[in-house]
Short mmCIF file of C-alpha atoms and ligand atoms in Angstrom, two decimals:
data_model
loop_
_atom_site.label_atom_id
_atom_site.label_comp_id
_atom_site.label_asym_id
_atom_site.label_seq_id
_atom_site.Cartn_x
_atom_site.Cartn_y
_atom_site.Cartn_z
CA UNK E 8 24.24 -10.37 -14.73
CA UNK E 9 21.35 -12.33 -18.03
CA UNK E 10 21.88 -10.20 -21.08
CA UNK E 11 17.60 -10.84 -22.38
CA UNK E 12 14.88 -11.91 -20.29
CA UNK E 13 10.90 -12.04 -21.17
CA UNK E 14 9.79 -9.51 -18.62
CA UNK E 15 12.51 -6.97 -16.55
CA UNK E 16 11.13 -5.67 -13.43
CA UNK E 17 12.30 -3.20 -12.29
CA UNK E 18 11.08 -2.66 -8.88
CA UNK E 19 11.81 -5.34 -5.44
CA UNK E 20 8.91 -3.93 -3.23
CA UNK E 21 5.81 -5.80 -2.70
CA UNK E 22 4.43 -4.55 -6.46
CA UNK E 23 7.61 -5.73 -8.15
CA UNK E 24 7.31 -9.42 -5.85
CA UNK E 25 3.58 -9.87 -6.69
CA UNK E 26 4.25 -9.60 -10.38
CA UNK E 27 7.38 -12.48 -10.63
CA UNK E 28 5.09 -15.13 -8.63
CA UNK E 29 2.55 -14.53 -10.60
CA UNK E 30 4.43 -14.79 -13.38
CA UNK E 31 6.55 -17.23 -12.41
CA UNK E 32 2.92 -19.29 -11.67
CA UNK E 33 1.27 -18.76 -14.99
CA UNK E 34 4.78 -20.45 -16.09
CA UNK E 35 6.66 -17.07 -17.10
CA UNK E 36 9.76 -17.62 -15.67
CA UNK E 37 12.13 -16.02 -18.54
CA UNK E 38 11.61 -13.15 -16.08
CA UNK E 39 14.37 -11.04 -14.06
CA UNK E 40 12.99 -8.66 -11.50
CA UNK E 41 15.49 -6.08 -10.81
CA UNK E 42 15.93 -4.01 -7.01
CA UNK E 43 18.94 -1.50 -6.96
CA UNK E 44 18.93 -1.78 -2.33
CA UNK E 45 20.58 -4.17 -1.09
CA UNK E 46 18.25 -5.64 0.20
CA UNK E 47 14.69 -6.34 -1.58
CA UNK E 48 11.08 -4.51 0.71
CA UNK E 49 13.85 -1.51 1.75
CA UNK E 50 11.79 1.29 0.17
CA UNK E 51 7.42 1.83 1.09
CA UNK E 52 6.85 -1.13 1.25
CA UNK E 53 9.56 -1.97 4.88
CA UNK E 54 8.18 1.82 6.02
CA UNK E 55 4.82 0.86 5.88
CA UNK E 56 1.97 0.58 8.10
CA UNK E 57 0.98 -3.40 7.55
CA UNK E 58 -2.71 -2.02 7.58
CA UNK E 59 -5.45 -4.29 5.11
CA UNK E 60 -8.95 -2.91 4.81
CA UNK E 61 -11.72 -3.73 3.09
CA UNK E 62 -12.94 -0.60 3.82
CA UNK E 63 -13.14 1.80 0.72
CA UNK E 64 -15.25 3.85 -0.97
CA UNK E 65 -14.07 3.02 -4.67
CA UNK E 66 -14.88 -0.39 -6.04
CA UNK E 67 -12.70 -0.98 -7.65
CA UNK E 68 -10.37 -0.64 -4.18
CA UNK E 69 -13.25 -2.88 -2.24
CA UNK E 70 -13.08 -5.51 -5.33
CA UNK E 71 -8.71 -5.51 -4.97
CA UNK E 72 -9.12 -5.89 -0.94
CA UNK E 73 -11.38 -8.45 -1.33
CA UNK E 74 -9.10 -10.48 -3.43
CA UNK E 75 -6.24 -9.86 -2.47
CA UNK E 76 -7.77 -10.13 1.69
CA UNK E 77 -8.40 -14.40 0.41
CA UNK E 78 -4.77 -14.42 -0.39
CA UNK E 79 -2.98 -13.38 2.54
CA UNK E 80 -5.55 -16.09 4.14
CA UNK E 81 -4.41 -19.30 2.91
CA UNK E 82 -0.64 -16.76 1.92
CA UNK E 83 1.27 -19.78 3.91
CA UNK E 84 0.18 -22.62 2.24
CA UNK E 85 -0.62 -21.06 -1.61
CA UNK E 86 2.28 -19.27 -1.60
CA UNK E 87 4.44 -21.78 0.36
CA UNK E 88 5.28 -19.25 2.97
CA UNK E 89 3.85 -18.04 6.74
CA UNK E 90 2.96 -14.42 6.96
CA UNK E 91 2.13 -12.63 10.38
CA UNK E 92 -1.29 -11.63 9.48
CA UNK E 93 -4.00 -10.37 12.59
CA UNK E 94 -7.28 -9.48 12.18
CA UNK E 95 -8.71 -7.96 13.85
CA UNK E 96 -10.33 -5.73 12.56
CA UNK E 97 -10.84 -0.97 10.98
CA UNK E 98 -12.19 0.73 13.32
CA UNK E 99 -12.58 4.53 11.28
CA UNK E 100 -14.18 7.12 13.88
CA UNK E 101 -17.15 9.37 12.06
CA UNK E 102 -17.04 12.84 14.02
CA UNK E 103 -18.96 15.10 11.23
CA UNK E 104 -21.90 14.83 9.51
CA UNK E 105 -20.18 14.57 5.91
CA UNK E 106 -18.54 12.30 7.05
CA UNK E 107 -21.11 9.83 8.47
CA UNK E 108 -22.73 10.84 4.83
CA UNK E 109 -19.98 10.00 2.39
CA UNK E 110 -19.69 6.64 5.05
CA UNK E 111 -23.49 5.98 5.01
CA UNK E 112 -23.85 5.24 0.89
CA UNK E 113 -19.71 3.40 1.23
CA UNK E 114 -21.02 1.09 3.13
CA UNK E 115 -23.71 0.12 1.24
CA UNK E 116 -21.50 0.21 -1.47
CA UNK E 117 -18.83 -2.42 0.61
CA UNK E 118 -22.29 -4.60 1.80
CA UNK E 119 -23.33 -4.73 -1.47
CA UNK E 120 -20.35 -7.26 -2.41
CA UNK E 121 -20.47 -9.03 0.67
CA UNK E 122 -18.20 -7.22 3.24
CA UNK E 123 -19.72 -6.75 6.60
CA UNK E 124 -19.35 -3.69 8.06
CA UNK E 125 -20.60 -2.75 11.13
CA UNK E 126 -21.96 0.62 12.37
CA UNK E 127 -21.58 1.25 16.24
CA UNK E 128 -21.82 4.74 17.88
CA UNK E 129 -19.43 7.05 19.68
CA UNK E 130 -19.77 4.32 23.13
CA UNK E 131 -19.73 0.87 21.05
CA UNK E 132 -16.05 2.36 18.77
CA UNK E 133 -14.62 3.15 22.47
CA UNK E 134 -15.49 -0.76 24.48
CA UNK E 135 -13.96 -2.10 21.40
CA UNK E 136 -10.18 0.11 21.80
CA UNK E 137 -10.13 0.62 25.87
CA UNK E 138 -8.21 3.72 26.40
CA UNK E 139 -9.31 5.59 23.17
CA UNK E 140 -11.80 8.26 23.67
CA UNK E 141 -14.97 8.68 21.75
CA UNK E 142 -15.69 12.70 22.50
CA UNK E 143 -16.99 14.22 19.28
CA UNK E 144 -17.45 11.24 17.62
CA UNK E 145 -21.14 10.93 16.21
CA UNK E 146 -20.91 7.10 14.33
CA UNK E 147 -17.92 4.38 13.01
CA UNK E 148 -17.82 1.47 11.28
CA UNK E 149 -15.67 -1.32 11.61
CA UNK E 150 -14.74 -4.10 10.00
CA UNK E 151 -13.43 -7.74 11.01
CA UNK E 152 -12.23 -9.28 9.47
CA UNK E 153 -10.08 -6.20 8.09
CA UNK E 154 -6.35 -6.10 10.01
CA UNK E 155 -2.17 -5.91 10.35
CA UNK E 156 0.04 -7.56 7.80
CA UNK E 157 3.25 -7.84 7.79
CA UNK E 158 5.02 -6.18 4.45
CA UNK E 159 8.19 -8.11 4.81
CA UNK E 160 6.94 -11.24 4.96
CA UNK E 161 3.99 -10.83 1.61
CA UNK E 162 6.94 -9.45 0.03
CA UNK E 163 9.38 -12.35 0.30
CA UNK E 164 7.10 -15.17 0.12
CA UNK E 165 5.81 -14.33 -2.67
CA UNK E 166 9.62 -12.85 -4.02
CA UNK E 167 11.17 -16.28 -2.96
CA UNK E 168 8.46 -18.77 -4.33
CA UNK E 169 9.15 -16.81 -7.59
CA UNK E 170 12.90 -18.01 -7.80
CA UNK E 171 12.57 -21.00 -6.37
CA UNK E 172 9.32 -21.93 -9.97
CA UNK E 173 12.51 -19.40 -12.07
CA UNK E 174 12.37 -15.94 -11.95
CA UNK E 175 16.36 -14.40 -11.57
CA UNK E 176 16.34 -11.69 -8.61
CA UNK E 177 19.33 -9.33 -8.95
CA UNK E 178 20.20 -6.19 -5.78
CA UNK E 179 22.63 -4.18 -6.32
CA UNK E 180 21.64 -3.08 -9.98
CA UNK E 181 20.06 0.23 -11.22
CA UNK E 182 18.22 1.03 -13.66
CA UNK E 183 19.48 4.00 -15.91
CA UNK E 184 17.77 3.85 -19.23
CA UNK E 185 14.23 1.89 -21.20
CA UNK E 186 15.11 2.03 -24.88
CA UNK E 187 12.18 2.07 -27.04
CA UNK E 188 12.19 1.29 -30.57
CA UNK E 189 9.83 2.28 -32.47
CA UNK E 190 6.60 2.47 -29.88
CA UNK E 191 8.19 -0.31 -28.60
CA UNK E 192 10.52 -1.15 -25.03
CA UNK E 193 13.36 -2.71 -27.09
CA UNK E 194 15.50 -2.71 -24.13
CA UNK E 195 16.63 -1.73 -20.21
CA UNK E 196 20.45 -0.21 -19.33
CA UNK E 197 21.53 -0.62 -15.53
CA UNK E 198 24.74 -0.46 -13.89
CA UNK E 199 25.87 -3.40 -13.98
CA UNK E 200 25.21 -3.47 -18.18
CA UNK E 201 22.34 -3.98 -21.07
CA UNK E 202 18.74 -6.27 -20.89
CA UNK E 203 17.42 -7.08 -23.05
CA UNK E 204 12.83 -7.55 -23.67
CA UNK E 205 10.20 -6.55 -25.02
CA UNK E 206 8.35 -6.61 -21.57
CA UNK E 207 8.55 -4.17 -19.08
CA UNK E 208 7.13 -3.78 -15.83
CA UNK E 209 7.52 0.21 -13.68
CA UNK E 210 7.23 -1.12 -9.52
CA UNK E 211 9.35 1.73 -9.14
CA UNK E 212 6.79 2.70 -5.88
CA UNK E 213 7.71 7.32 -5.03
CA UNK E 214 9.71 6.47 -8.31
CA UNK E 215 7.86 5.44 -10.67
CA UNK E 216 7.52 8.70 -12.63
CA UNK E 217 11.73 8.42 -13.01
CA UNK E 218 11.24 4.36 -14.53
CA UNK E 219 8.94 6.12 -17.18
CA UNK E 220 10.21 9.05 -17.52
CA UNK E 221 12.52 6.87 -19.63
CA UNK E 222 10.80 5.27 -22.17
CA UNK E 223 8.89 8.82 -22.29
CA UNK E 224 6.53 7.79 -20.63
CA UNK E 225 3.80 10.46 -18.61
CA UNK E 226 3.09 7.70 -14.72
CA UNK E 227 1.34 10.28 -13.08
CA UNK E 228 3.41 9.50 -9.24
CA UNK E 229 3.93 12.02 -6.78
CA UNK E 230 6.39 11.13 -4.17
CA UNK E 231 5.26 11.69 -0.36
CA UNK E 232 6.30 11.32 3.18
CA UNK E 233 4.57 10.33 5.97
CA UNK E 234 5.47 9.42 9.44
CA UNK E 235 5.10 6.65 11.49
CA UNK E 236 6.32 7.29 14.96
CA UNK E 237 5.99 4.10 17.91
CA UNK E 238 5.07 4.71 21.49
CA UNK E 239 6.71 3.02 24.48
CA UNK E 240 5.99 3.47 27.80
CA UNK E 241 8.99 5.06 29.74
CA UNK E 242 11.11 3.54 32.06
CA UNK E 243 8.93 2.37 35.22
CA UNK E 244 6.83 3.08 33.67
CA UNK E 245 2.60 1.81 33.75
CA UNK E 246 2.55 -0.21 30.41
CA UNK E 247 0.13 1.85 27.97
CA UNK E 248 -3.53 1.74 28.42
CA UNK E 249 -3.77 0.82 24.55
CA UNK E 250 -6.48 -2.15 22.67
CA UNK E 251 -4.46 -5.73 23.84
CA UNK E 252 -6.03 -6.25 20.27
CA UNK E 253 -4.61 -5.35 16.93
CA UNK E 254 -7.46 -3.53 16.12
CA UNK E 255 -6.07 -0.86 13.73
CA UNK E 256 -7.78 2.93 14.41
CA UNK E 257 -8.44 4.93 12.39
CA UNK E 258 -9.58 9.11 13.10
CA UNK E 259 -10.97 10.02 9.86
CA UNK E 260 -11.31 13.55 10.34
CA UNK E 261 -7.70 14.36 10.99
CA UNK E 262 -6.73 11.28 9.36
CA UNK E 263 -4.28 10.05 13.16
CA UNK E 264 -4.60 6.39 12.88
CA UNK E 265 -2.32 3.79 15.69
CA UNK E 266 -2.51 0.21 16.37
CA UNK E 267 -0.46 -1.51 19.55
CA UNK E 268 2.39 -3.22 18.41
CA UNK E 269 4.27 -5.31 21.09
CA UNK E 270 4.57 -3.46 24.46
CA UNK E 271 4.17 -0.60 22.66
CA UNK E 272 2.54 1.87 20.31
CA UNK E 273 2.99 2.33 16.61
CA UNK E 274 0.04 5.23 14.94
CA UNK E 275 0.82 8.09 11.96
CA UNK E 276 -0.66 10.85 11.08
CA UNK E 277 -0.83 13.06 7.00
CA UNK E 278 0.53 15.75 7.12
CA UNK E 279 -1.58 18.16 5.24
CA UNK E 280 1.79 20.76 4.16
CA UNK E 281 3.33 17.65 2.44
CA UNK E 282 4.89 18.31 -0.90
CA UNK E 283 6.76 15.70 -3.11
CA UNK E 284 10.10 15.28 -2.17
CA UNK E 285 12.61 11.53 -2.23
CA UNK E 286 13.35 12.84 1.63
CA UNK E 287 12.88 10.58 3.97
CA UNK E 288 14.51 12.53 6.50
CA UNK E 289 11.47 12.62 10.05
CA UNK E 290 10.58 16.38 10.40
CA UNK E 291 9.87 15.91 14.06
CA UNK E 292 8.46 19.53 14.53
CA UNK E 293 6.01 17.77 12.93
CA UNK E 294 5.48 15.51 16.23
CA UNK E 295 3.61 18.28 18.31
CA UNK E 296 1.52 18.72 15.65
CA UNK E 297 0.55 15.00 15.38
CA UNK E 298 0.53 14.63 19.71
CA UNK E 299 -2.32 17.27 20.14
CA UNK E 300 -4.84 15.63 17.86
CA UNK E 301 -3.68 12.35 19.47
CA UNK E 302 -3.75 13.02 22.91
CA UNK E 303 -7.13 13.70 22.56
CA UNK E 304 -8.67 10.75 21.38
CA UNK E 305 -5.78 8.35 23.33
CA UNK E 306 -5.21 9.93 26.01
CA UNK E 307 -2.24 7.10 27.33
CA UNK E 308 0.03 9.02 24.95
CA UNK E 309 0.36 12.38 27.38
CA UNK E 310 2.13 9.64 29.65
CA UNK E 311 4.77 7.91 26.63
CA UNK E 312 8.11 8.19 25.42
CA UNK E 313 8.34 8.10 21.68
CA UNK E 314 10.65 5.19 21.36
CA UNK E 315 11.65 5.78 17.34
CA UNK E 316 10.03 7.25 13.85
CA UNK E 317 10.84 6.85 10.50
CA UNK E 318 9.35 8.45 7.15
CA UNK E 319 8.66 6.78 4.15
CA UNK E 320 7.15 7.44 0.61
CA UNK E 321 3.65 7.66 -0.21
CA UNK E 322 3.55 7.21 -3.81
CA UNK E 323 0.33 9.67 -4.75
CA UNK E 324 -1.41 9.70 -8.08
CA UNK E 325 -3.89 12.29 -8.67
CA UNK E 326 -7.30 10.80 -8.18
CA UNK E 327 -6.39 8.98 -5.08
CA UNK E 328 -6.54 5.50 -7.80
CA UNK E 329 -4.31 3.18 -8.99
CA UNK E 330 -2.47 2.40 -12.36
CA UNK E 331 -2.12 -0.47 -13.69
CA UNK E 332 -2.40 -2.55 -16.10
CA UNK E 333 -0.20 -1.11 -20.37
CA UNK E 334 0.87 2.16 -19.94
CA UNK E 335 -0.59 4.54 -23.13
CA UNK E 336 1.97 5.33 -25.77
CA UNK E 337 4.56 2.40 -25.21
CA UNK E 338 3.93 -0.72 -26.11
CA UNK E 339 5.21 -3.22 -23.72
CA UNK E 340 5.44 -0.41 -20.82
CA UNK E 341 3.69 -2.12 -17.87
CA UNK E 342 2.33 -0.29 -14.71
CA UNK E 343 1.79 -1.19 -11.52
CA UNK E 344 1.94 2.30 -9.53
CA UNK E 345 0.87 4.93 -7.52
CA UNK E 346 -1.13 2.87 -5.38
CA UNK E 347 -1.71 6.85 -2.57
CA UNK E 348 -0.45 4.76 0.55
CA UNK E 349 -2.47 1.16 0.60
CA UNK E 350 -0.98 -0.41 -2.29
CA UNK E 351 0.92 -2.64 -0.07
CA UNK E 352 -2.11 -5.03 1.23
CA UNK E 353 -3.62 -5.18 -2.92
CA UNK E 354 -0.17 -6.58 -3.82
CA UNK E 355 -1.52 -10.00 -4.27
CA UNK E 356 -4.37 -8.87 -6.66
CA UNK E 357 -2.93 -6.14 -8.45
CA UNK E 358 0.68 -8.49 -9.43
CA UNK E 359 -2.26 -11.79 -10.26
CA UNK E 360 -4.22 -8.70 -12.48
CA UNK E 361 -0.76 -7.19 -14.36
CA UNK E 362 0.38 -10.60 -15.15
CA UNK E 363 -3.10 -12.27 -16.57
CA UNK E 364 -2.54 -8.18 -18.86
CA UNK E 365 1.24 -9.10 -20.02
CA UNK E 366 0.34 -12.45 -20.74
CA UNK E 367 -2.69 -11.56 -22.27
CA UNK E 368 -5.03 -13.48 -20.29
CA UNK E 369 -8.58 -11.42 -19.02
CA UNK E 370 -7.26 -11.07 -15.74
CA UNK E 371 -11.28 -11.00 -14.68
CA UNK E 372 -10.97 -6.81 -13.60
CA UNK E 373 -12.67 -4.57 -15.10
CA UNK E 374 -9.57 -1.78 -15.07
CA UNK E 375 -10.86 1.23 -16.76
CA UNK E 376 -10.89 3.10 -13.27
CA UNK E 377 -6.38 1.86 -12.77
CA UNK E 378 -5.85 2.87 -16.85
CA UNK E 379 -2.76 4.89 -17.22
CA UNK E 380 -5.39 6.78 -20.04
CA UNK E 381 -7.66 8.46 -17.41
CA UNK E 382 -5.86 10.66 -17.43
CA UNK E 383 -5.11 12.24 -21.19
CA UNK E 384 -7.80 10.17 -23.61
CA UNK E 385 -10.21 8.59 -21.97
CA UNK E 386 -10.84 11.11 -19.37
CA UNK E 387 -10.65 11.22 -15.87
CA UNK E 388 -12.83 8.54 -13.20
CA UNK E 389 -14.20 8.34 -9.87
CA UNK E 390 -11.05 8.02 -7.61
CA UNK E 391 -10.80 6.37 -4.23
CA UNK E 392 -12.22 9.17 -0.73
CA UNK E 393 -10.29 7.14 2.03
CA UNK E 394 -6.46 8.04 1.88
CA UNK E 395 -5.53 7.87 4.75
C1 LIG G 420 4.36 6.08 6.54
C2 LIG G 420 3.40 4.66 5.81
C3 LIG G 420 2.80 3.51 5.45
C4 LIG G 420 1.38 3.10 5.06
N1 LIG G 420 0.40 2.06 5.16
C5 LIG G 420 0.64 1.74 4.42
C6 LIG G 420 -0.86 0.31 5.33
O1 LIG G 420 -0.91 0.43 6.46
N2 LIG G 420 -1.34 -0.57 3.97
C7 LIG G 420 -1.26 -0.72 3.38
O2 LIG G 420 -1.48 -1.55 1.95
N3 LIG G 420 -0.39 0.18 2.75
C8 LIG G 420 0.69 0.75 2.64
N4 LIG G 420 1.61 2.87 2.44
C9 LIG G 420 1.48 2.85 0.21
C10 LIG G 420 2.33 0.74 0.82
O3 LIG G 420 3.88 1.29 1.62
C11 LIG G 420 3.47 1.29 -1.13
O4 LIG G 420 1.72 1.48 -1.61
C12 LIG G 420 3.69 -0.01 -0.70
O5 LIG G 420 4.60 -0.15 -0.59
C13 LIG G 420 4.00 0.00 -2.66
O6 LIG G 420 5.14 -0.91 -2.77
P1 LIG G 420 5.90 -0.71 -4.39
O7 LIG G 420 6.37 -2.40 -4.67
O8 LIG G 420 5.07 -0.45 -4.83
O9 LIG G 420 7.06 0.33 -4.12
P2 LIG G 420 8.10 0.54 -3.23
O10 LIG G 420 8.57 -0.98 -2.08
O11 LIG G 420 8.61 1.87 -2.65
O12 LIG G 420 9.26 -0.86 -4.26
C14 LIG G 420 10.36 0.28 -5.77
C15 LIG G 420 11.48 -0.64 -5.27
O13 LIG G 420 11.98 0.45 -6.90
C16 LIG G 420 12.66 0.80 -6.33
N5 LIG G 420 13.40 1.50 -7.72
C17 LIG G 420 13.48 2.81 -7.77
N6 LIG G 420 14.28 3.11 -8.64
C18 LIG G 420 14.76 2.20 -9.29
C19 LIG G 420 15.78 1.75 -10.30
N7 LIG G 420 15.93 3.09 -10.25
N8 LIG G 420 16.16 0.55 -10.13
C20 LIG G 420 15.76 0.17 -9.37
N9 LIG G 420 14.65 -0.16 -8.42
C21 LIG G 420 14.69 0.56 -8.42
C22 LIG G 420 12.95 0.79 -4.96
O14 LIG G 420 14.19 1.19 -4.81
C23 LIG G 420 12.35 0.98 -4.29
O15 LIG G 420 12.97 -1.24 -3.71
C24 LIG G 420 1.97 3.17 3.26
C25 LIG G 420 3.03 4.03 2.94
C26 LIG G 420 4.33 4.43 3.86
C27 LIG G 420 5.84 5.36 2.62
#
């Protein structure tokens, strides 16, 4: 393994891979990316639902989406590897007057930034997603350019091109410590020895707080378990009555969401009882709560069998916004953390922005809402309301 590097990136998920790619595109190739698992993209990145949307409540997140979705649309040409990307839209269902009010403000914000978001009534929403029961839905919003992309393809695309440009990727190496001398990063310790470096990127997803602690930085990111279930028609049963497109449907009040997955259906829902944990064991006793909500919105689920399920970790920040940029108090430590369950889709832009910051370029992006210092000296900024 290399013993010195200009930049060391900790974590081989979508964030680490995107930073590596964008640094390499800027000509910074004395970079080592370290991943403790034997494969890349096996953390949160490998367990996510692939959703990609413009529909956020915070202007900075909408801007991340505009740039990221643009790159996903050009991925094969620009990054050099094909990805699976279906832009069949995101449909948000709203069943309370207060949600309708919130969405009115946010749709105005999204449209002001050039996003084509439509207002629909319940019947129009049901027509877009065959099988959906829209009883009680007061209104819905739909953006056709939102969609579902392939997290593994995107991460591996970034990683392969970064490697071909000269970046070193080491797997099966765990970072165990960070040496800070006179307030600046000096080296990192790993299970395969020390690497001297003056620049470290914390791209450790739900483990970001632990990496921050190694350098003496408080990175307020909590791991929160989220489940995904896959439903399929039972043996000899008729096909599920689900949309033929890959439209993503989100019942905003309950956070129940679904999209077609092969011949079946991928669905999930937030569990408000979850407390921070690194445990990714599937809690099967949560399934009945999800099904209670799910069959109301999608009655065909009553006849389906659950073919499999998994759990992964959201990397929650206190305000639902990510932390992107220099770490407060430790020179040479950079953060790309706390994406609060919507990081996959923002990894293309976030990696570009952080690569610009690391190399001293102007990122042409106001990072105030994402600043590490907002939790201390800078004071709170508006966070993100659309955390599903
Ligand atoms: C169930 C679920 C559904 C989701 N759905 C969506 C969605 O629809 N759309 C969306 O945009 N986002 C979604 N997300 C969120 C998204 O998956 C994350 O925001 C994103 O994957 C974060 O990427 P990352 O690279 O920061 O983290 P990770 O993918 O977790 O990568 C971090 C890596 O760091 C490595 N690491 C940690 N500590 C060390 C160490 N000490 N040494 C070496 N390596 C280390 C880990 O092994 C890991 O591979 C979902 C998440 C979950 C759990």
